[in-house]
Amino acid sequence: MLNLEIISKKIIEKRKQIGMTQNELADALYVTRQAVSKWEMGKCLPSIDVLIEMTELFDVTIDYMLDGSDLRDNDYATMLMQFPREAVIYRFINSDNLNENIKNIFYLLTTKERKQMINQVLNGHLKLDTQMLWPYLSRAERKYLLGNMKSKDIDKNIENLYDMMSTEERLMMNMDWNHHVLKKTKKEKNK
């Protein structure tokens, strides 16, 4: 159960700590001053979207705002148990350490969420290195990724994955060792 008193105290504390008035906080969050006043008096809660914006503005975690605890930024297992999935995934996607944090969240996602994330990588909307993502993919997800990379002509990333591919995956991509070594040698000569 959420404690309105704790949340209101945290909002007041962090707002004052960064030297903002209620009006300035309201402007920064695109809400009314009356909304900020109600939050600070413990009469209501900000929406999850506004709460996420607030955590970014105050540079704290959602846990800190909700119950005073400060979860580590990459403790996605705990976050997924305590908060809406969309909010946790949004936090991951907007984090500065996507490539480092992928190992902390990808295995916790549903098949549908994983596929959506792969599609975001393929479409260039999510700047996640395919080499960092590769070890966490299932066989089916690897085939899906490779097939899409090949059809979208994203060859440079495929070459980077060669050493991590199974024989079956290399055959699927019509890649052989000689072709890989030849391309690698050409790259080294051009340096």
Short mmCIF file of N, CA and C in Angstrom, two decimals:
data_model
loop_
_atom_site.label_atom_id
_atom_site.label_comp_id
_atom_site.label_asym_id
_atom_site.label_seq_id
_atom_site.Cartn_x
_atom_site.Cartn_y
_atom_site.Cartn_z
N MET A 1 0.84 -1.18 0.00
CA MET A 1 0.00 0.00 0.00
C MET A 1 0.89 1.24 0.00
N LEU A 2 0.56 2.19 -0.84
CA LEU A 2 1.34 3.41 -0.94
C LEU A 2 1.01 4.34 0.22
N ASN A 3 2.05 4.93 0.78
CA ASN A 3 1.89 5.84 1.90
C ASN A 3 1.98 7.27 1.37
N LEU A 4 0.83 7.96 1.33
CA LEU A 4 0.78 9.33 0.80
C LEU A 4 1.67 10.28 1.59
N GLU A 5 1.78 10.05 2.89
CA GLU A 5 2.59 10.94 3.73
C GLU A 5 4.07 10.86 3.35
N ILE A 6 4.57 9.64 3.14
CA ILE A 6 5.98 9.47 2.75
C ILE A 6 6.23 10.13 1.40
N ILE A 7 5.34 9.88 0.45
CA ILE A 7 5.51 10.43 -0.90
C ILE A 7 5.47 11.95 -0.86
N SER A 8 4.53 12.51 -0.11
CA SER A 8 4.43 13.98 -0.05
C SER A 8 5.70 14.58 0.57
N LYS A 9 6.22 13.94 1.61
CA LYS A 9 7.46 14.43 2.24
C LYS A 9 8.64 14.36 1.28
N LYS A 10 8.70 13.30 0.49
CA LYS A 10 9.80 13.15 -0.48
C LYS A 10 9.72 14.23 -1.56
N ILE A 11 8.51 14.52 -2.02
CA ILE A 11 8.34 15.56 -3.05
C ILE A 11 8.79 16.91 -2.49
N ILE A 12 8.34 17.24 -1.29
CA ILE A 12 8.74 18.52 -0.66
C ILE A 12 10.25 18.57 -0.48
N GLU A 13 10.80 17.49 0.09
CA GLU A 13 12.24 17.42 0.37
C GLU A 13 13.07 17.62 -0.90
N LYS A 14 12.75 16.88 -1.94
CA LYS A 14 13.55 16.95 -3.17
C LYS A 14 13.33 18.27 -3.91
N ARG A 15 12.11 18.79 -3.89
CA ARG A 15 11.84 20.07 -4.54
C ARG A 15 12.66 21.17 -3.89
N LYS A 16 12.66 21.20 -2.56
CA LYS A 16 13.43 22.22 -1.83
C LYS A 16 14.93 22.02 -2.01
N GLN A 17 15.33 20.76 -2.05
CA GLN A 17 16.75 20.44 -2.19
C GLN A 17 17.33 21.00 -3.49
N ILE A 18 16.53 20.99 -4.56
CA ILE A 18 17.03 21.53 -5.83
C ILE A 18 16.63 23.00 -6.02
N GLY A 19 16.03 23.58 -4.96
CA GLY A 19 15.73 25.01 -4.96
C GLY A 19 14.59 25.43 -5.87
N MET A 20 13.57 24.60 -5.97
CA MET A 20 12.42 24.93 -6.83
C MET A 20 11.22 25.33 -5.98
N THR A 21 10.42 26.23 -6.54
CA THR A 21 9.13 26.55 -5.94
C THR A 21 8.11 25.55 -6.47
N GLN A 22 6.92 25.56 -5.89
CA GLN A 22 5.85 24.70 -6.41
C GLN A 22 5.52 25.07 -7.85
N ASN A 23 5.51 26.37 -8.14
CA ASN A 23 5.23 26.82 -9.52
C ASN A 23 6.28 26.30 -10.50
N GLU A 24 7.55 26.38 -10.11
CA GLU A 24 8.63 25.91 -10.99
C GLU A 24 8.55 24.40 -11.22
N LEU A 25 8.24 23.66 -10.16
CA LEU A 25 8.08 22.21 -10.30
C LEU A 25 6.90 21.90 -11.22
N ALA A 26 5.81 22.61 -11.01
CA ALA A 26 4.62 22.41 -11.86
C ALA A 26 4.96 22.67 -13.32
N ASP A 27 5.68 23.75 -13.59
CA ASP A 27 6.07 24.07 -14.98
C ASP A 27 6.97 22.98 -15.56
N ALA A 28 7.92 22.50 -14.75
CA ALA A 28 8.86 21.47 -15.23
C ALA A 28 8.15 20.16 -15.55
N LEU A 29 7.06 19.88 -14.83
CA LEU A 29 6.33 18.62 -15.02
C LEU A 29 5.08 18.78 -15.88
N TYR A 30 4.83 19.99 -16.35
CA TYR A 30 3.65 20.28 -17.18
C TYR A 30 2.35 19.94 -16.46
N VAL A 31 2.28 20.34 -15.19
CA VAL A 31 1.06 20.18 -14.41
C VAL A 31 0.75 21.53 -13.76
N THR A 32 -0.36 21.61 -13.06
CA THR A 32 -0.71 22.86 -12.38
C THR A 32 -0.03 22.93 -11.02
N ARG A 33 0.07 24.16 -10.49
CA ARG A 33 0.63 24.34 -9.16
C ARG A 33 -0.28 23.67 -8.13
N GLN A 34 -1.58 23.67 -8.41
CA GLN A 34 -2.53 23.04 -7.50
C GLN A 34 -2.29 21.53 -7.39
N ALA A 35 -1.90 20.91 -8.50
CA ALA A 35 -1.59 19.47 -8.47
C ALA A 35 -0.39 19.22 -7.56
N VAL A 36 0.65 20.04 -7.71
CA VAL A 36 1.84 19.90 -6.87
C VAL A 36 1.46 20.10 -5.40
N SER A 37 0.63 21.09 -5.14
CA SER A 37 0.18 21.36 -3.77
C SER A 37 -0.56 20.16 -3.19
N LYS A 38 -1.44 19.55 -3.98
CA LYS A 38 -2.18 18.37 -3.50
C LYS A 38 -1.24 17.20 -3.20
N TRP A 39 -0.22 17.01 -4.05
CA TRP A 39 0.75 15.93 -3.80
C TRP A 39 1.48 16.18 -2.49
N GLU A 40 1.91 17.45 -2.30
CA GLU A 40 2.69 17.78 -1.11
C GLU A 40 1.86 17.76 0.16
N MET A 41 0.55 17.95 0.05
CA MET A 41 -0.33 17.86 1.23
C MET A 41 -0.78 16.42 1.47
N GLY A 42 -0.41 15.50 0.56
CA GLY A 42 -0.78 14.10 0.72
C GLY A 42 -2.22 13.81 0.38
N LYS A 43 -2.82 14.66 -0.45
CA LYS A 43 -4.23 14.46 -0.82
C LYS A 43 -4.39 13.55 -2.02
N CYS A 44 -3.38 13.47 -2.87
CA CYS A 44 -3.43 12.58 -4.03
C CYS A 44 -2.01 12.28 -4.51
N LEU A 45 -1.91 11.38 -5.46
CA LEU A 45 -0.62 10.96 -6.01
C LEU A 45 -0.45 11.45 -7.44
N PRO A 46 0.79 11.71 -7.84
CA PRO A 46 1.02 12.00 -9.26
C PRO A 46 0.81 10.73 -10.08
N SER A 47 0.50 10.89 -11.36
CA SER A 47 0.38 9.72 -12.25
C SER A 47 1.75 9.06 -12.39
N ILE A 48 1.78 7.84 -12.87
CA ILE A 48 3.06 7.13 -13.03
C ILE A 48 3.97 7.86 -14.01
N ASP A 49 3.40 8.45 -15.07
CA ASP A 49 4.21 9.20 -16.03
C ASP A 49 4.87 10.40 -15.37
N VAL A 50 4.09 11.13 -14.58
CA VAL A 50 4.63 12.30 -13.88
C VAL A 50 5.64 11.86 -12.83
N LEU A 51 5.36 10.76 -12.16
CA LEU A 51 6.29 10.25 -11.16
C LEU A 51 7.63 9.90 -11.79
N ILE A 52 7.60 9.30 -12.96
CA ILE A 52 8.85 8.96 -13.66
C ILE A 52 9.61 10.24 -14.02
N GLU A 53 8.89 11.24 -14.53
CA GLU A 53 9.53 12.53 -14.84
C GLU A 53 10.14 13.14 -13.59
N MET A 54 9.42 13.03 -12.48
CA MET A 54 9.89 13.58 -11.22
C MET A 54 11.18 12.89 -10.76
N THR A 55 11.24 11.57 -10.92
CA THR A 55 12.45 10.85 -10.51
C THR A 55 13.65 11.29 -11.34
N GLU A 56 13.42 11.57 -12.61
CA GLU A 56 14.51 12.04 -13.47
C GLU A 56 14.94 13.45 -13.06
N LEU A 57 13.98 14.30 -12.77
CA LEU A 57 14.26 15.67 -12.36
C LEU A 57 15.02 15.70 -11.03
N PHE A 58 14.59 14.86 -10.09
CA PHE A 58 15.21 14.82 -8.76
C PHE A 58 16.42 13.89 -8.70
N ASP A 59 16.65 13.12 -9.76
CA ASP A 59 17.75 12.16 -9.84
C ASP A 59 17.68 11.13 -8.70
N VAL A 60 16.50 10.53 -8.55
CA VAL A 60 16.28 9.47 -7.56
C VAL A 60 15.52 8.33 -8.23
N THR A 61 15.41 7.22 -7.54
CA THR A 61 14.65 6.10 -8.08
C THR A 61 13.18 6.22 -7.71
N ILE A 62 12.35 5.46 -8.40
CA ILE A 62 10.92 5.44 -8.08
C ILE A 62 10.73 4.92 -6.65
N ASP A 63 11.52 3.93 -6.26
CA ASP A 63 11.43 3.38 -4.91
C ASP A 63 11.63 4.46 -3.86
N TYR A 64 12.61 5.29 -4.10
CA TYR A 64 12.90 6.36 -3.15
C TYR A 64 11.68 7.26 -2.98
N MET A 65 11.05 7.60 -4.09
CA MET A 65 9.88 8.48 -4.03
C MET A 65 8.69 7.79 -3.36
N LEU A 66 8.52 6.50 -3.59
CA LEU A 66 7.34 5.80 -3.08
C LEU A 66 7.46 5.33 -1.63
N ASP A 67 8.64 4.85 -1.26
CA ASP A 67 8.74 4.33 0.11
C ASP A 67 10.02 4.70 0.84
N GLY A 68 10.81 5.58 0.25
CA GLY A 68 12.01 6.03 0.92
C GLY A 68 13.22 5.14 0.71
N SER A 69 13.02 3.94 0.18
CA SER A 69 14.16 3.07 -0.09
C SER A 69 14.77 3.46 -1.42
N ASP A 70 16.02 3.15 -1.58
CA ASP A 70 16.68 3.53 -2.81
C ASP A 70 17.23 2.28 -3.50
N LEU A 71 16.41 1.70 -4.36
CA LEU A 71 16.84 0.52 -5.13
C LEU A 71 17.99 0.89 -6.04
N ARG A 72 18.85 -0.06 -6.28
CA ARG A 72 19.88 0.17 -7.29
C ARG A 72 19.20 0.38 -8.63
N ASP A 73 19.82 1.20 -9.46
CA ASP A 73 19.23 1.53 -10.75
C ASP A 73 19.03 0.32 -11.65
N ASN A 74 19.80 -0.74 -11.44
CA ASN A 74 19.70 -1.89 -12.33
C ASN A 74 19.04 -3.10 -11.67
N ASP A 75 18.33 -2.89 -10.57
CA ASP A 75 17.63 -3.98 -9.89
C ASP A 75 16.24 -4.15 -10.50
N TYR A 76 16.23 -4.59 -11.75
CA TYR A 76 14.98 -4.68 -12.50
C TYR A 76 14.06 -5.78 -11.98
N ALA A 77 14.60 -6.82 -11.40
CA ALA A 77 13.76 -7.90 -10.86
C ALA A 77 12.85 -7.35 -9.76
N THR A 78 13.41 -6.59 -8.85
CA THR A 78 12.62 -5.99 -7.78
C THR A 78 11.66 -4.95 -8.33
N MET A 79 12.15 -4.13 -9.24
CA MET A 79 11.30 -3.09 -9.83
C MET A 79 10.08 -3.70 -10.51
N LEU A 80 10.28 -4.80 -11.24
CA LEU A 80 9.17 -5.43 -11.96
C LEU A 80 8.13 -6.02 -11.00
N MET A 81 8.55 -6.36 -9.79
CA MET A 81 7.61 -6.87 -8.80
C MET A 81 6.81 -5.75 -8.15
N GLN A 82 7.41 -4.56 -8.09
CA GLN A 82 6.79 -3.48 -7.33
C GLN A 82 6.08 -2.42 -8.17
N PHE A 83 6.43 -2.33 -9.46
CA PHE A 83 5.92 -1.24 -10.28
C PHE A 83 5.36 -1.76 -11.59
N PRO A 84 4.56 -0.95 -12.26
CA PRO A 84 4.03 -1.37 -13.56
C PRO A 84 5.15 -1.69 -14.55
N ARG A 85 4.99 -2.78 -15.29
CA ARG A 85 6.01 -3.24 -16.23
C ARG A 85 6.41 -2.13 -17.20
N GLU A 86 5.41 -1.40 -17.69
CA GLU A 86 5.68 -0.36 -18.68
C GLU A 86 6.63 0.69 -18.12
N ALA A 87 6.45 1.05 -16.85
CA ALA A 87 7.30 2.06 -16.22
C ALA A 87 8.74 1.56 -16.08
N VAL A 88 8.89 0.29 -15.72
CA VAL A 88 10.23 -0.28 -15.54
C VAL A 88 10.94 -0.39 -16.89
N ILE A 89 10.22 -0.85 -17.91
CA ILE A 89 10.82 -0.98 -19.25
C ILE A 89 11.16 0.40 -19.79
N TYR A 90 10.29 1.37 -19.58
CA TYR A 90 10.55 2.75 -19.99
C TYR A 90 11.84 3.25 -19.33
N ARG A 91 11.99 2.96 -18.04
CA ARG A 91 13.19 3.38 -17.31
C ARG A 91 14.44 2.74 -17.94
N PHE A 92 14.37 1.45 -18.27
CA PHE A 92 15.51 0.78 -18.90
C PHE A 92 15.84 1.40 -20.24
N ILE A 93 14.83 1.57 -21.09
CA ILE A 93 15.04 2.09 -22.44
C ILE A 93 15.66 3.48 -22.40
N ASN A 94 15.33 4.26 -21.38
CA ASN A 94 15.85 5.62 -21.28
C ASN A 94 17.08 5.74 -20.39
N SER A 95 17.63 4.60 -19.98
CA SER A 95 18.83 4.65 -19.14
C SER A 95 20.06 4.94 -19.98
N ASP A 96 21.10 5.40 -19.33
CA ASP A 96 22.34 5.72 -20.02
C ASP A 96 23.19 4.48 -20.29
N ASN A 97 22.89 3.39 -19.62
CA ASN A 97 23.72 2.19 -19.70
C ASN A 97 22.97 1.00 -20.29
N LEU A 98 22.35 1.19 -21.45
CA LEU A 98 21.58 0.11 -22.07
C LEU A 98 22.41 -1.16 -22.22
N ASN A 99 23.60 -1.03 -22.78
CA ASN A 99 24.42 -2.21 -23.07
C ASN A 99 24.85 -2.93 -21.79
N GLU A 100 25.07 -2.19 -20.72
CA GLU A 100 25.44 -2.82 -19.45
C GLU A 100 24.23 -3.43 -18.75
N ASN A 101 23.09 -2.76 -18.84
CA ASN A 101 21.90 -3.20 -18.10
C ASN A 101 21.09 -4.29 -18.79
N ILE A 102 21.38 -4.59 -20.04
CA ILE A 102 20.59 -5.60 -20.77
C ILE A 102 20.62 -6.93 -20.02
N LYS A 103 21.75 -7.26 -19.42
CA LYS A 103 21.87 -8.53 -18.70
C LYS A 103 20.98 -8.58 -17.45
N ASN A 104 20.57 -7.41 -16.94
CA ASN A 104 19.76 -7.35 -15.73
C ASN A 104 18.26 -7.39 -15.99
N ILE A 105 17.85 -7.20 -17.24
CA ILE A 105 16.41 -7.11 -17.50
C ILE A 105 15.92 -8.07 -18.57
N PHE A 106 16.72 -8.38 -19.58
CA PHE A 106 16.20 -9.09 -20.75
C PHE A 106 15.57 -10.43 -20.39
N TYR A 107 16.18 -11.17 -19.49
CA TYR A 107 15.64 -12.48 -19.11
C TYR A 107 14.34 -12.37 -18.31
N LEU A 108 14.03 -11.18 -17.83
CA LEU A 108 12.80 -10.96 -17.05
C LEU A 108 11.61 -10.58 -17.92
N LEU A 109 11.87 -10.28 -19.18
CA LEU A 109 10.82 -9.82 -20.08
C LEU A 109 10.02 -10.98 -20.65
N THR A 110 8.78 -10.70 -21.00
CA THR A 110 7.94 -11.71 -21.67
C THR A 110 8.44 -11.87 -23.10
N THR A 111 8.02 -12.93 -23.76
CA THR A 111 8.39 -13.17 -25.15
C THR A 111 7.99 -11.99 -26.02
N LYS A 112 6.80 -11.47 -25.79
CA LYS A 112 6.31 -10.33 -26.58
C LYS A 112 7.17 -9.09 -26.34
N GLU A 113 7.52 -8.82 -25.09
CA GLU A 113 8.36 -7.65 -24.77
C GLU A 113 9.75 -7.79 -25.37
N ARG A 114 10.29 -9.01 -25.33
CA ARG A 114 11.62 -9.25 -25.91
C ARG A 114 11.59 -8.99 -27.42
N LYS A 115 10.54 -9.48 -28.09
CA LYS A 115 10.43 -9.28 -29.53
C LYS A 115 10.28 -7.80 -29.87
N GLN A 116 9.51 -7.08 -29.06
CA GLN A 116 9.36 -5.64 -29.28
C GLN A 116 10.71 -4.94 -29.15
N MET A 117 11.50 -5.36 -28.17
CA MET A 117 12.81 -4.75 -27.97
C MET A 117 13.73 -5.07 -29.15
N ILE A 118 13.70 -6.30 -29.64
CA ILE A 118 14.50 -6.69 -30.81
C ILE A 118 14.09 -5.84 -32.00
N ASN A 119 12.79 -5.65 -32.20
CA ASN A 119 12.30 -4.82 -33.31
C ASN A 119 12.78 -3.38 -33.18
N GLN A 120 12.81 -2.87 -31.96
CA GLN A 120 13.29 -1.50 -31.75
C GLN A 120 14.78 -1.39 -32.11
N VAL A 121 15.54 -2.42 -31.80
CA VAL A 121 16.97 -2.44 -32.18
C VAL A 121 17.10 -2.49 -33.70
N LEU A 122 16.34 -3.37 -34.33
CA LEU A 122 16.40 -3.51 -35.80
C LEU A 122 16.01 -2.22 -36.51
N ASN A 123 15.03 -1.51 -35.98
CA ASN A 123 14.56 -0.28 -36.61
C ASN A 123 15.41 0.94 -36.25
N GLY A 124 16.41 0.73 -35.40
CA GLY A 124 17.30 1.82 -35.02
C GLY A 124 16.73 2.76 -33.97
N HIS A 125 15.61 2.39 -33.36
CA HIS A 125 14.99 3.24 -32.34
C HIS A 125 15.61 3.01 -30.96
N LEU A 126 16.26 1.88 -30.79
CA LEU A 126 16.89 1.54 -29.52
C LEU A 126 18.37 1.29 -29.80
N LYS A 127 19.21 2.12 -29.24
CA LYS A 127 20.65 2.05 -29.49
C LYS A 127 21.30 1.01 -28.57
N LEU A 128 21.04 -0.24 -28.89
CA LEU A 128 21.56 -1.36 -28.12
C LEU A 128 22.46 -2.18 -29.04
N ASP A 129 23.67 -2.44 -28.61
CA ASP A 129 24.64 -3.19 -29.41
C ASP A 129 24.18 -4.64 -29.53
N THR A 130 24.05 -5.12 -30.77
CA THR A 130 23.59 -6.50 -30.99
C THR A 130 24.55 -7.52 -30.39
N GLN A 131 25.83 -7.18 -30.29
CA GLN A 131 26.78 -8.10 -29.65
C GLN A 131 26.49 -8.25 -28.16
N MET A 132 26.00 -7.20 -27.52
CA MET A 132 25.66 -7.28 -26.10
C MET A 132 24.34 -8.03 -25.90
N LEU A 133 23.44 -7.89 -26.85
CA LEU A 133 22.13 -8.53 -26.77
C LEU A 133 22.20 -10.02 -27.09
N TRP A 134 23.06 -10.40 -28.02
CA TRP A 134 23.14 -11.75 -28.57
C TRP A 134 23.14 -12.87 -27.53
N PRO A 135 23.97 -12.82 -26.49
CA PRO A 135 24.02 -13.94 -25.54
C PRO A 135 22.70 -14.20 -24.80
N TYR A 136 21.81 -13.22 -24.77
CA TYR A 136 20.57 -13.36 -24.02
C TYR A 136 19.39 -13.79 -24.89
N LEU A 137 19.63 -13.97 -26.17
CA LEU A 137 18.57 -14.35 -27.10
C LEU A 137 18.38 -15.86 -27.15
N SER A 138 17.15 -16.29 -27.32
CA SER A 138 16.86 -17.71 -27.54
C SER A 138 17.22 -18.05 -28.99
N ARG A 139 17.23 -19.33 -29.33
CA ARG A 139 17.52 -19.73 -30.73
C ARG A 139 16.55 -19.08 -31.70
N ALA A 140 15.28 -19.11 -31.35
CA ALA A 140 14.25 -18.52 -32.22
C ALA A 140 14.47 -17.01 -32.38
N GLU A 141 14.83 -16.34 -31.29
CA GLU A 141 15.07 -14.90 -31.36
C GLU A 141 16.31 -14.58 -32.19
N ARG A 142 17.33 -15.44 -32.08
CA ARG A 142 18.54 -15.24 -32.90
C ARG A 142 18.20 -15.36 -34.38
N LYS A 143 17.43 -16.40 -34.73
CA LYS A 143 17.04 -16.58 -36.13
C LYS A 143 16.22 -15.39 -36.61
N TYR A 144 15.32 -14.92 -35.78
CA TYR A 144 14.49 -13.76 -36.13
C TYR A 144 15.37 -12.53 -36.36
N LEU A 145 16.31 -12.31 -35.46
CA LEU A 145 17.22 -11.16 -35.58
C LEU A 145 18.06 -11.26 -36.84
N LEU A 146 18.67 -12.43 -37.05
CA LEU A 146 19.52 -12.62 -38.23
C LEU A 146 18.73 -12.48 -39.53
N GLY A 147 17.56 -13.08 -39.58
CA GLY A 147 16.73 -12.98 -40.78
C GLY A 147 16.38 -11.54 -41.11
N ASN A 148 16.04 -10.78 -40.09
CA ASN A 148 15.70 -9.37 -40.30
C ASN A 148 16.93 -8.54 -40.65
N MET A 149 18.07 -8.86 -40.04
CA MET A 149 19.30 -8.13 -40.37
C MET A 149 19.67 -8.37 -41.82
N LYS A 150 19.51 -9.62 -42.24
CA LYS A 150 19.86 -9.96 -43.63
C LYS A 150 18.88 -9.29 -44.60
N SER A 151 17.60 -9.33 -44.30
CA SER A 151 16.61 -8.75 -45.21
C SER A 151 16.70 -7.22 -45.24
N LYS A 152 17.16 -6.63 -44.15
CA LYS A 152 17.30 -5.17 -44.11
C LYS A 152 18.71 -4.74 -44.50
N ASP A 153 19.53 -5.71 -44.88
CA ASP A 153 20.89 -5.45 -45.35
C ASP A 153 21.74 -4.73 -44.30
N ILE A 154 21.73 -5.26 -43.08
CA ILE A 154 22.53 -4.70 -41.99
C ILE A 154 23.76 -5.60 -41.82
N ASP A 155 24.58 -5.68 -42.85
CA ASP A 155 25.71 -6.61 -42.88
C ASP A 155 26.79 -6.34 -41.85
N LYS A 156 27.08 -5.08 -41.56
CA LYS A 156 28.19 -4.79 -40.65
C LYS A 156 27.98 -5.42 -39.28
N ASN A 157 26.74 -5.41 -38.81
CA ASN A 157 26.45 -6.03 -37.51
C ASN A 157 26.51 -7.55 -37.57
N ILE A 158 26.15 -8.12 -38.70
CA ILE A 158 26.21 -9.57 -38.86
C ILE A 158 27.66 -10.04 -38.75
N GLU A 159 28.57 -9.34 -39.39
CA GLU A 159 29.99 -9.70 -39.32
C GLU A 159 30.49 -9.69 -37.87
N ASN A 160 30.03 -8.73 -37.08
CA ASN A 160 30.46 -8.63 -35.69
C ASN A 160 29.95 -9.80 -34.84
N LEU A 161 28.88 -10.44 -35.30
CA LEU A 161 28.29 -11.55 -34.56
C LEU A 161 28.87 -12.91 -34.96
N TYR A 162 29.66 -12.95 -36.02
CA TYR A 162 30.13 -14.21 -36.60
C TYR A 162 30.70 -15.16 -35.55
N ASP A 163 31.59 -14.68 -34.72
CA ASP A 163 32.26 -15.54 -33.74
C ASP A 163 31.30 -16.10 -32.68
N MET A 164 30.15 -15.48 -32.53
CA MET A 164 29.18 -15.94 -31.53
C MET A 164 28.11 -16.85 -32.14
N MET A 165 28.07 -16.94 -33.45
CA MET A 165 27.03 -17.72 -34.14
C MET A 165 27.32 -19.22 -34.09
N SER A 166 26.25 -19.98 -34.08
CA SER A 166 26.38 -21.43 -34.21
C SER A 166 26.61 -21.76 -35.69
N THR A 167 27.01 -22.97 -35.97
CA THR A 167 27.21 -23.40 -37.36
C THR A 167 25.92 -23.24 -38.15
N GLU A 168 24.81 -23.63 -37.54
CA GLU A 168 23.51 -23.51 -38.20
C GLU A 168 23.21 -22.05 -38.57
N GLU A 169 23.52 -21.14 -37.65
CA GLU A 169 23.27 -19.71 -37.90
C GLU A 169 24.17 -19.18 -39.01
N ARG A 170 25.42 -19.64 -39.03
CA ARG A 170 26.33 -19.21 -40.10
C ARG A 170 25.84 -19.71 -41.45
N LEU A 171 25.35 -20.96 -41.48
CA LEU A 171 24.82 -21.51 -42.72
C LEU A 171 23.59 -20.73 -43.17
N MET A 172 22.76 -20.37 -42.21
CA MET A 172 21.56 -19.59 -42.51
C MET A 172 21.95 -18.26 -43.18
N MET A 173 23.05 -17.71 -42.75
CA MET A 173 23.49 -16.42 -43.28
C MET A 173 24.42 -16.59 -44.49
N ASN A 174 24.62 -17.85 -44.92
CA ASN A 174 25.53 -18.15 -46.03
C ASN A 174 26.93 -17.60 -45.77
N MET A 175 27.36 -17.77 -44.54
CA MET A 175 28.69 -17.28 -44.18
C MET A 175 29.59 -18.48 -43.94
N ASP A 176 30.80 -18.40 -44.43
CA ASP A 176 31.77 -19.43 -44.10
C ASP A 176 33.01 -18.76 -43.53
N TRP A 177 33.86 -19.56 -42.97
CA TRP A 177 35.05 -19.05 -42.31
C TRP A 177 35.94 -18.28 -43.27
N ASN A 178 36.13 -18.79 -44.48
CA ASN A 178 37.00 -18.10 -45.44
C ASN A 178 36.47 -16.71 -45.76
N HIS A 179 35.18 -16.60 -45.95
CA HIS A 179 34.56 -15.30 -46.23
C HIS A 179 34.81 -14.34 -45.06
N HIS A 180 34.63 -14.85 -43.83
CA HIS A 180 34.82 -14.03 -42.63
C HIS A 180 36.27 -13.58 -42.51
N VAL A 181 37.21 -14.48 -42.68
CA VAL A 181 38.63 -14.15 -42.56
C VAL A 181 39.03 -13.16 -43.64
N LEU A 182 38.53 -13.35 -44.86
CA LEU A 182 38.84 -12.45 -45.97
C LEU A 182 38.37 -11.02 -45.66
N LYS A 183 37.16 -10.88 -45.18
CA LYS A 183 36.63 -9.55 -44.84
C LYS A 183 37.43 -8.93 -43.70
N LYS A 184 37.78 -9.75 -42.70
CA LYS A 184 38.53 -9.26 -41.55
C LYS A 184 39.92 -8.78 -41.99
N THR A 185 40.55 -9.53 -42.88
CA THR A 185 41.87 -9.18 -43.39
C THR A 185 41.81 -7.87 -44.17
N LYS A 186 40.79 -7.71 -45.00
CA LYS A 186 40.62 -6.47 -45.77
C LYS A 186 40.44 -5.27 -44.85
N LYS A 187 39.68 -5.44 -43.79
CA LYS A 187 39.46 -4.35 -42.84
C LYS A 187 40.77 -3.95 -42.19
N GLU A 188 41.58 -4.95 -41.80
CA GLU A 188 42.85 -4.67 -41.13
C GLU A 188 43.82 -3.98 -42.08
N LYS A 189 43.82 -4.34 -43.35
CA LYS A 189 44.70 -3.70 -44.33
C LYS A 189 44.31 -2.24 -44.56
N ASN A 190 43.02 -1.96 -44.47
CA ASN A 190 42.53 -0.60 -44.72
C ASN A 190 42.79 0.35 -43.55
N LYS A 191 43.20 -0.17 -42.43
CA LYS A 191 43.44 0.68 -41.24
C LYS A 191 44.70 1.48 -41.36
#
